[in-house]
Short mmCIF file of C-alpha atoms in Angstrom, two decimals:
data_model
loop_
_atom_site.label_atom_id
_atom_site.label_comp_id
_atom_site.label_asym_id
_atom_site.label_seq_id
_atom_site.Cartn_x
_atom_site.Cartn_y
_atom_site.Cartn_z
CA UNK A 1 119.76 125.39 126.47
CA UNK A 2 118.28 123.56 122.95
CA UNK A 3 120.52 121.68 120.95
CA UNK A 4 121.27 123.50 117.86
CA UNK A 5 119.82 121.33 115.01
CA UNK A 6 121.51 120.25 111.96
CA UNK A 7 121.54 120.71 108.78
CA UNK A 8 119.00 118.25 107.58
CA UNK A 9 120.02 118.33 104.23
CA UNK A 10 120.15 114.77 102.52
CA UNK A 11 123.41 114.18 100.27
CA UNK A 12 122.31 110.63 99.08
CA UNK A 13 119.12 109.10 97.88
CA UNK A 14 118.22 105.93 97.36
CA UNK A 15 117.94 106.25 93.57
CA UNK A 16 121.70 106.90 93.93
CA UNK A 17 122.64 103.20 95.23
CA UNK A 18 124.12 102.49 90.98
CA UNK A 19 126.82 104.99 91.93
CA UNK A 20 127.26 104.11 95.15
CA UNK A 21 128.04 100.12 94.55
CA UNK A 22 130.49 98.73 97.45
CA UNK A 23 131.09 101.76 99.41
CA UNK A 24 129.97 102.74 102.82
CA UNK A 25 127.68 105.55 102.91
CA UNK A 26 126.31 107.92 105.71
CA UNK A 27 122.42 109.62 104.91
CA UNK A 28 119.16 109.51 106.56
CA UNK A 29 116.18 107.51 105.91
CA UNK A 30 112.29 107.06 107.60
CA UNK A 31 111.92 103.61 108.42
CA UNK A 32 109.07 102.16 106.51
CA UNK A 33 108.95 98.46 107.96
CA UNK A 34 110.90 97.04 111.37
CA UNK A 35 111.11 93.23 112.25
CA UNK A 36 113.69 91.65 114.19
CA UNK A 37 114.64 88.07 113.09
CA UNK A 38 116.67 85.18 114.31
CA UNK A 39 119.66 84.20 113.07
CA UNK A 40 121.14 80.59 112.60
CA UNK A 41 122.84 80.89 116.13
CA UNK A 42 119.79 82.22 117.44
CA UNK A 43 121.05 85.64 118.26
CA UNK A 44 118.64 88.82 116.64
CA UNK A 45 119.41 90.87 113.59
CA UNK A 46 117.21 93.96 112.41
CA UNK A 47 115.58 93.59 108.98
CA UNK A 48 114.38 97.14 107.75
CA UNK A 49 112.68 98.79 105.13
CA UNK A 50 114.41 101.87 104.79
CA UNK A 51 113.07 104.74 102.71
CA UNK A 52 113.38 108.04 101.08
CA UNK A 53 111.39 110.28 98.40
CA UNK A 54 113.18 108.47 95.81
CA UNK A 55 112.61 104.98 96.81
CA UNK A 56 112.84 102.67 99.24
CA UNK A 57 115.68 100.42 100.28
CA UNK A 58 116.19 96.77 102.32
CA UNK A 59 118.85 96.69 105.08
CA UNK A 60 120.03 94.77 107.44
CA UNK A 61 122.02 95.26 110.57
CA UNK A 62 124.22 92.03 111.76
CA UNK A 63 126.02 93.05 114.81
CA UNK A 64 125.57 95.08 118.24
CA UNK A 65 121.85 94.57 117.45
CA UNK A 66 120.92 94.67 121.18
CA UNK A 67 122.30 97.93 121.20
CA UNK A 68 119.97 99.71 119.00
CA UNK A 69 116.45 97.09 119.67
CA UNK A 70 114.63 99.79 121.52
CA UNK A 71 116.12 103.24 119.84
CA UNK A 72 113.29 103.56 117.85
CA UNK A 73 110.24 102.24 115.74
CA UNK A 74 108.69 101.95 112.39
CA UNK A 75 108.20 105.86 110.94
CA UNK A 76 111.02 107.15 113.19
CA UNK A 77 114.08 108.84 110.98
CA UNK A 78 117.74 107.90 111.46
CA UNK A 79 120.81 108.58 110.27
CA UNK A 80 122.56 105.35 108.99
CA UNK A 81 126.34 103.92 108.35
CA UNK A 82 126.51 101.45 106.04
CA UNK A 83 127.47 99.29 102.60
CA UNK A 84 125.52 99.64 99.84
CA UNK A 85 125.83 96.16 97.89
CA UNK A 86 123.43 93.69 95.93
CA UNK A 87 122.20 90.69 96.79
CA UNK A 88 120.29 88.84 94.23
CA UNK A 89 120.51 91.79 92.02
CA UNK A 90 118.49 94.12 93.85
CA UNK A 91 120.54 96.56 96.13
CA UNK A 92 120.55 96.17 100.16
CA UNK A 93 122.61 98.10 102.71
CA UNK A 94 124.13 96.88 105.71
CA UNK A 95 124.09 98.61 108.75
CA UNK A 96 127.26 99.30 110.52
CA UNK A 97 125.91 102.09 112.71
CA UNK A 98 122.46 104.06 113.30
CA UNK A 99 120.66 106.55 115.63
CA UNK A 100 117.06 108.11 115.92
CA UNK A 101 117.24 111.60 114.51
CA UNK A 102 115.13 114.66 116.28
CA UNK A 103 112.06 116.84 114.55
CA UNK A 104 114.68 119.33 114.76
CA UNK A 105 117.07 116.97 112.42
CA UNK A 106 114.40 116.14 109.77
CA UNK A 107 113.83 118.14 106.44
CA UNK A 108 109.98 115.99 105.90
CA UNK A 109 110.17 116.84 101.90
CA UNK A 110 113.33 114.96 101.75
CA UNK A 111 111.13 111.39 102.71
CA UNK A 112 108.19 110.96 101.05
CA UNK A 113 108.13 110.70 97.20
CA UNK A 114 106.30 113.49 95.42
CA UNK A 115 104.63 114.11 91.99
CA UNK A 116 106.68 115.85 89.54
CA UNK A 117 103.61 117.25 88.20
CA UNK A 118 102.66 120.82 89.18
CA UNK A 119 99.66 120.64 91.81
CA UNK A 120 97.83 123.53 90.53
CA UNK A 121 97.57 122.50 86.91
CA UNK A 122 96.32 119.15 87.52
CA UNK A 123 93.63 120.39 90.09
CA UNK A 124 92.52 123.18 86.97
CA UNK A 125 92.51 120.29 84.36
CA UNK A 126 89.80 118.05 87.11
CA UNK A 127 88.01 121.35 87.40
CA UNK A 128 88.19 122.31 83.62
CA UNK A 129 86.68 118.75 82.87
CA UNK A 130 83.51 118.93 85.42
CA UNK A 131 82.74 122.50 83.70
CA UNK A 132 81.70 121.00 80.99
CA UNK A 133 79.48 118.44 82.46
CA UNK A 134 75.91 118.30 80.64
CA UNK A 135 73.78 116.63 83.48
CA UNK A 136 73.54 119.85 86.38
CA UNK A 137 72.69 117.08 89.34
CA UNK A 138 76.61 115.60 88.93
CA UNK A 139 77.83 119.12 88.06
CA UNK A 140 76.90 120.65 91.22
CA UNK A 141 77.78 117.93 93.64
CA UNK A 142 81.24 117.22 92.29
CA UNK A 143 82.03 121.16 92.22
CA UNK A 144 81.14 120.78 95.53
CA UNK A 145 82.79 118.00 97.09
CA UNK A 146 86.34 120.46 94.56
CA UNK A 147 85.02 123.63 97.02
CA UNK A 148 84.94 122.18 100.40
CA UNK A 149 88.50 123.50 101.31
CA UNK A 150 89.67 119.94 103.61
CA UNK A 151 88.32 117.84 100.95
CA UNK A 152 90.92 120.10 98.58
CA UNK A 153 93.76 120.10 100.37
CA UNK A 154 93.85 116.27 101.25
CA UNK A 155 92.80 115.19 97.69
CA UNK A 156 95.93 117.34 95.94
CA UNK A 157 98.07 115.79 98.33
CA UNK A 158 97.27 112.40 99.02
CA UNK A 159 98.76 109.32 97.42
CA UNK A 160 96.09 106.84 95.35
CA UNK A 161 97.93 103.86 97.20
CA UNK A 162 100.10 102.59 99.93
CA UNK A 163 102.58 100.74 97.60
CA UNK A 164 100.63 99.46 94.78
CA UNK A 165 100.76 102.62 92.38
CA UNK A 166 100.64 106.07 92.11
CA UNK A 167 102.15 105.57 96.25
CA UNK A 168 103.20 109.47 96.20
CA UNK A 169 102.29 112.88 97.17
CA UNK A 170 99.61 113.75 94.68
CA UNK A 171 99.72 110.12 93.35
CA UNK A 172 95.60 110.21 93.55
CA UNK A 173 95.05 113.81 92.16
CA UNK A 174 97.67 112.71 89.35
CA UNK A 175 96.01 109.33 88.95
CA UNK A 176 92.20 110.80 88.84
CA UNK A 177 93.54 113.51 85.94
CA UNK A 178 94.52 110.46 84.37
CA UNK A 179 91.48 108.71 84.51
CA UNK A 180 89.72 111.70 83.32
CA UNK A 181 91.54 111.71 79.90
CA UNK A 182 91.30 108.10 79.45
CA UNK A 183 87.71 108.14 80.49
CA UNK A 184 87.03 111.05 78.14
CA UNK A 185 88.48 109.62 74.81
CA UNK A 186 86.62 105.90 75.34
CA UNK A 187 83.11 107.72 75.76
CA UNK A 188 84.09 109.88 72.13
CA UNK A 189 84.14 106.59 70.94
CA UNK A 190 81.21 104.82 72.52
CA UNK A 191 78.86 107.93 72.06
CA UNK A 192 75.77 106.09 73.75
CA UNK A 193 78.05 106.58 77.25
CA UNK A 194 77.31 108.68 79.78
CA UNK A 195 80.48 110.32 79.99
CA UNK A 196 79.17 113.02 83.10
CA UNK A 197 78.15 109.52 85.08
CA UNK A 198 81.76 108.17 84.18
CA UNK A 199 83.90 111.20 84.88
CA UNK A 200 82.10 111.40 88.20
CA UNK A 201 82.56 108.23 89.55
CA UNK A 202 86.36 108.50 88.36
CA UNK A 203 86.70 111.33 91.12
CA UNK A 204 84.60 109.56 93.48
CA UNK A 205 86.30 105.99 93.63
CA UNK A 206 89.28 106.85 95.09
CA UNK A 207 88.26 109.86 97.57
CA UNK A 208 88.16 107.74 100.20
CA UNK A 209 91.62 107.99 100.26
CA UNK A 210 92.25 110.79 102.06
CA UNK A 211 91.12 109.34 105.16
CA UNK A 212 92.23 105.53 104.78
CA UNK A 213 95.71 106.73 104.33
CA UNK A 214 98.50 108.59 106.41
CA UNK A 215 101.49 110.20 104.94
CA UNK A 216 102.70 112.70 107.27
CA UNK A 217 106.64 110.06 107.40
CA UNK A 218 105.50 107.19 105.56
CA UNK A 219 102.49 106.08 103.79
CA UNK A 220 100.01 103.50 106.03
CA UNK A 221 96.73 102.76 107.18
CA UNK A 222 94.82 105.09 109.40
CA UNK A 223 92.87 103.22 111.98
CA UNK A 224 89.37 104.02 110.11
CA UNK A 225 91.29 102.79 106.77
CA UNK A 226 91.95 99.47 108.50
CA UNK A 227 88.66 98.53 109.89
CA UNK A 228 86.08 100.32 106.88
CA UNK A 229 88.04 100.62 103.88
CA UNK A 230 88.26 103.29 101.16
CA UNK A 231 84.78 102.10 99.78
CA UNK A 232 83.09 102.40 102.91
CA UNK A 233 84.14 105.85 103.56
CA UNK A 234 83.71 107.02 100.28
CA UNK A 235 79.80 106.16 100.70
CA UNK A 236 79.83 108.25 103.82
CA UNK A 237 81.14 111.62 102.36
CA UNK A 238 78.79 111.08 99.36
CA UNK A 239 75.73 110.48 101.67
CA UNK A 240 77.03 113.80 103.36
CA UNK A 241 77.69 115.64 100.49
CA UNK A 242 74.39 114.71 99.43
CA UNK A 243 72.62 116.40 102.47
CA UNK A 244 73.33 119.64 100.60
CA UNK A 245 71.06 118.59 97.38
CA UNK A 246 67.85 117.56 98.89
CA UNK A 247 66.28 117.07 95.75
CA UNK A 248 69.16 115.01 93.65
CA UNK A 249 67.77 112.14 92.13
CA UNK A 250 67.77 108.74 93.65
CA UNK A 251 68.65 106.78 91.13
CA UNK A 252 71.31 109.10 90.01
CA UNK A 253 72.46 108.47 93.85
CA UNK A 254 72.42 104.44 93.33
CA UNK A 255 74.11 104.88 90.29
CA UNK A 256 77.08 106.53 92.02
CA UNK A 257 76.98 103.95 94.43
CA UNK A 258 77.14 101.06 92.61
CA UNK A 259 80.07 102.86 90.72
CA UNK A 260 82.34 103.10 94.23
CA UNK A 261 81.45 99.72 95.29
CA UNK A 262 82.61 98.29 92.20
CA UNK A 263 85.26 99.76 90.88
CA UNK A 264 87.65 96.93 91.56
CA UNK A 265 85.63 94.45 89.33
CA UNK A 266 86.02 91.58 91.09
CA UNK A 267 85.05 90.06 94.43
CA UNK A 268 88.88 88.85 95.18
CA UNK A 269 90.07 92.24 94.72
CA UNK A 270 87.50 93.96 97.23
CA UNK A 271 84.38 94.79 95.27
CA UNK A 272 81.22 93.66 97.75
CA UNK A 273 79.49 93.77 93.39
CA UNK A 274 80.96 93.23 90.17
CA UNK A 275 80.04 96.13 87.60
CA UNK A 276 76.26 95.75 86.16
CA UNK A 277 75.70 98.83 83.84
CA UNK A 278 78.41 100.00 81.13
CA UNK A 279 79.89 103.01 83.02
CA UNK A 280 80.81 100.76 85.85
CA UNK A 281 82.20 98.26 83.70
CA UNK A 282 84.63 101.04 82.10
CA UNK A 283 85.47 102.76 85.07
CA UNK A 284 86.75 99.54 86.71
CA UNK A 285 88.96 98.65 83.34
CA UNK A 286 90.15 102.06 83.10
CA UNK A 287 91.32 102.36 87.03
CA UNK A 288 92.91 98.88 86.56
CA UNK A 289 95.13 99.87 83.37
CA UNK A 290 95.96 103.18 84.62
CA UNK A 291 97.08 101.70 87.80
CA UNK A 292 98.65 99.17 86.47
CA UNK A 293 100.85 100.94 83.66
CA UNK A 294 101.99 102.93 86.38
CA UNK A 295 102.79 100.19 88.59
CA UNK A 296 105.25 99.15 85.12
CA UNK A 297 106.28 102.90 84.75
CA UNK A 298 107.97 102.97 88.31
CA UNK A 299 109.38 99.64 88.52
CA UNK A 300 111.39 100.55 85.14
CA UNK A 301 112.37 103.80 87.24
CA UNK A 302 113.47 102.30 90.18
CA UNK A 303 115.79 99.55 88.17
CA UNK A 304 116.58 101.83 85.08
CA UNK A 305 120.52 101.33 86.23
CA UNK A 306 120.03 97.53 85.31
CA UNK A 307 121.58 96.89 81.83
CA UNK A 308 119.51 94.05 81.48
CA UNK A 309 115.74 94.94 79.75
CA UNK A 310 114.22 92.42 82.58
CA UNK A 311 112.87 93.47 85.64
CA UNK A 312 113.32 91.86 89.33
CA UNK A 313 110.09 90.00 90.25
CA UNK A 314 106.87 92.99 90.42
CA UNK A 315 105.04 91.94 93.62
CA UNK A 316 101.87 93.73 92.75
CA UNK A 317 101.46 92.40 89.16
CA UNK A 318 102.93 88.30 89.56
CA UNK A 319 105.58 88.46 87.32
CA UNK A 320 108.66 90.39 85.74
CA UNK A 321 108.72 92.56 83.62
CA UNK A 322 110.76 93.35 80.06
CA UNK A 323 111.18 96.70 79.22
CA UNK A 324 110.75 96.96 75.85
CA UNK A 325 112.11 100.29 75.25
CA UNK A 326 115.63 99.17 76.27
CA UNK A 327 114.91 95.86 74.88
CA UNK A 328 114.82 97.15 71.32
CA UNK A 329 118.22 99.41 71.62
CA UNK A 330 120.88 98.17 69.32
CA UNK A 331 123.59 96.21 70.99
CA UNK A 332 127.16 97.82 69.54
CA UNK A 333 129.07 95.20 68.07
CA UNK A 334 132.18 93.90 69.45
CA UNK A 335 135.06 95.77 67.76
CA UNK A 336 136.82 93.25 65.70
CA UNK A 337 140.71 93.09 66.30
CA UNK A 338 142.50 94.90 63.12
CA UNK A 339 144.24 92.38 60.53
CA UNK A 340 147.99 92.69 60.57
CA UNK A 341 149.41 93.86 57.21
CA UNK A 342 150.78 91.81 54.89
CA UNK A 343 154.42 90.36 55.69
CA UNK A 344 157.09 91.95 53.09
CA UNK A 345 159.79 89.55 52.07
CA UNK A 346 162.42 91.22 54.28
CA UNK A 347 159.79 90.20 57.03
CA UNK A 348 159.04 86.40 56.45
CA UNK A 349 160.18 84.61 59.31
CA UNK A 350 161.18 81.20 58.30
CA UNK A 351 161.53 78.06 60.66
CA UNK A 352 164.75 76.10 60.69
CA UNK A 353 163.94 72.80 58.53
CA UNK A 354 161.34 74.79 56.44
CA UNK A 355 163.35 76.30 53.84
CA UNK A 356 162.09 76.74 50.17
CA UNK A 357 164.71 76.11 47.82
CA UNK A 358 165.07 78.90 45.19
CA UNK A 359 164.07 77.54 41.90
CA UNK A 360 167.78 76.54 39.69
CA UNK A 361 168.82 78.89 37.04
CA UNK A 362 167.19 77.98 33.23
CA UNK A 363 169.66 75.59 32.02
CA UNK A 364 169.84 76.04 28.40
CA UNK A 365 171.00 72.78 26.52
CA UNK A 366 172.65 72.98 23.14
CA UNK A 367 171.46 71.02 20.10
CA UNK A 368 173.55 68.22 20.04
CA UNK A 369 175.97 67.94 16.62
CA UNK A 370 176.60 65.51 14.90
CA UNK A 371 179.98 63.86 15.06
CA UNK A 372 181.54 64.03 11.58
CA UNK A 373 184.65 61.55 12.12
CA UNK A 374 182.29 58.71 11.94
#
């Protein structure tokens, strides 16, 4: 006889920790990262990465460690006991108890982060963009690569990035729209762009994505993402993509090749070439802003209980971060205490010693007369 499952509905989230400050909590959470460290007396403790679809979340477990070593593994669930706290201002829970949760347990929507854009829309506005494309050769491949029906459904649902930015589902559709509009308004205003050659590379640079990643519990690396890369991949749908348009032109093909490869802009960062021809040159500026404003835009998210404007450290960017909208909120005055009134003369207190005489009466002195029996 099955177990009857529970209800897997989640009554905390991780963006919820502000409210939650010093009490013990009970939820579920996939576990993003695992490793078990010593402590000073040599004896293990679990350091996790716990997370959620509204953030993720460090905790540690101190005690009966060897209980739960081998319950389960990086991208299992579980359902956790624990105190949520802060340590160095960020918030951390500690475990008091845990257990592996079942498929049966797990509601998957309640784990992984998810655009709050709608799908559709942004797919129509990619779509609505390549329509108007002048040059037919980049027309009719990217419609193509929008029509296959797997290519589709992973690229409206796959994240642009592990952790770095846009790390959601539908973080790369949302990211590419973004691009597009960016894209679109610099080549209004450098007319001698070729804004078809720009747009496409914008959906190509990234497509590789939706085989380098994983996100059916938590967002990794697939085994082909680890050893080849996005870039890599990306080459290999466009040469097979390509197979369908025997006579697109070559250097139309190198073009869009040089455009993937160098996207990141510099050789530290991944890019086998730097960018040689203007296109390239925007498209890599315009993927690093957008990224990195986003990067900003969810780091203000995740700490927007924090009443100061400053940030914790930003891994991805090297540095803190001010947020300038809070920054520039008026700070209320302190109230200032009320004056007492003024003392009436019934009121005046006087100290023993202190006394003010009254001022004497007017003494009125009489003209002295003159005596007459001298």
């Amino acid at each position: 006889m099955q177990a009857k499952p529970v209800d897997p509905m989640k009554d905390f989230f991780i963006s919820e920790c502000a409210q939650q400050e010093n009490k013990v909590i009970t939820s579920t959470f996939v576990v993003v990262s695992k490793q078990v460290k010593p402590k000073k007396t040599g004896e293990p403790y679990l350091a996790l990465t716990l997370g959620d679809r509204s953030g993720q979340l460090e905790a540690k477990m101190w005690d009966n460690v060897e209980d739960v070593l081998d319950a389960f593994e990086q991208d299992d669930f579980l359902k956790v006991k624990g105190l949520i706290n802060k340590y160095k201002n960020r918030f951390q829970l500690t475990i008091h108890k845990l257990r592996r949760l079942g498929e049966a347990e797990v509601d998957f929507s309640d784990y992984l982060p998810k655009t709050t854009k709608n799908i559709d829309e942004l797919w129509q506005t990619l779509a609505d963009f390549v329509a108007t494309f002048q040059n037919p050769h980049l027309k009719e491949l990217i419609q193509a690569f929008m029509a296959d029906p797997q290519i589709e459904q992973a690229y409206r649902n796959a994240p642009a990035a592990k952790t770095l930015h846009h790390a959601f589902i539908g973080g790369l559709l949302d990211h590419v729209v973004s691009l597009f509009r960016s894209c679109d308004l610099v080549c209004r205003n450098y007319p001698q762009l070729n804004r078809d050659l720009v747009l496409a590379g914008a959906f190509l640079h990234d497509i590789g994505k939706i085989h380098e990643l994983t996100y059916n519990r938590s967002f990794s690396y697939t085994t082909r993402g680890q050893l080849l890369g996005h870039m890599v991949i990306e080459l290999e749908m466009l040469q097979a993509k390509l197979v369908l348009f025997p006579f697109f032109p070559a250097e139309l093909k190198v073009l869009l090749e040089h455009l993937i490869i160098s996207h990141h802009g510099q050789y530290e960062f991944g890019s086998p070439k730097l960018p040689m021809f203007p296109e390239a040159l925007l498209l890599h500026y315009m993927d690093d802003l957008d990224s990195k404003l986003e990067s900003m835009r969810a780091h203000f998210e995740r700490e927007s209980e924090l009443e100061s404007p400053w940030t914790s450290y930003n891994a991805s960017l090297g540095r803190p971060l001010l947020n300038a909208a809070k920054f520039l909120v008026p700070k209320s005055a302190p109230e200032a205490e009320p004056e007492p009134p003024p003392a009436t003369a019934s009121e005046t207190v006087t100290l023993p010693g202190l006394e003010i005489p009254e001022p004497p009466d007017k003494i009125v002195v009489a003209a002295e007369r003159p005596d007459k029996s001298r």
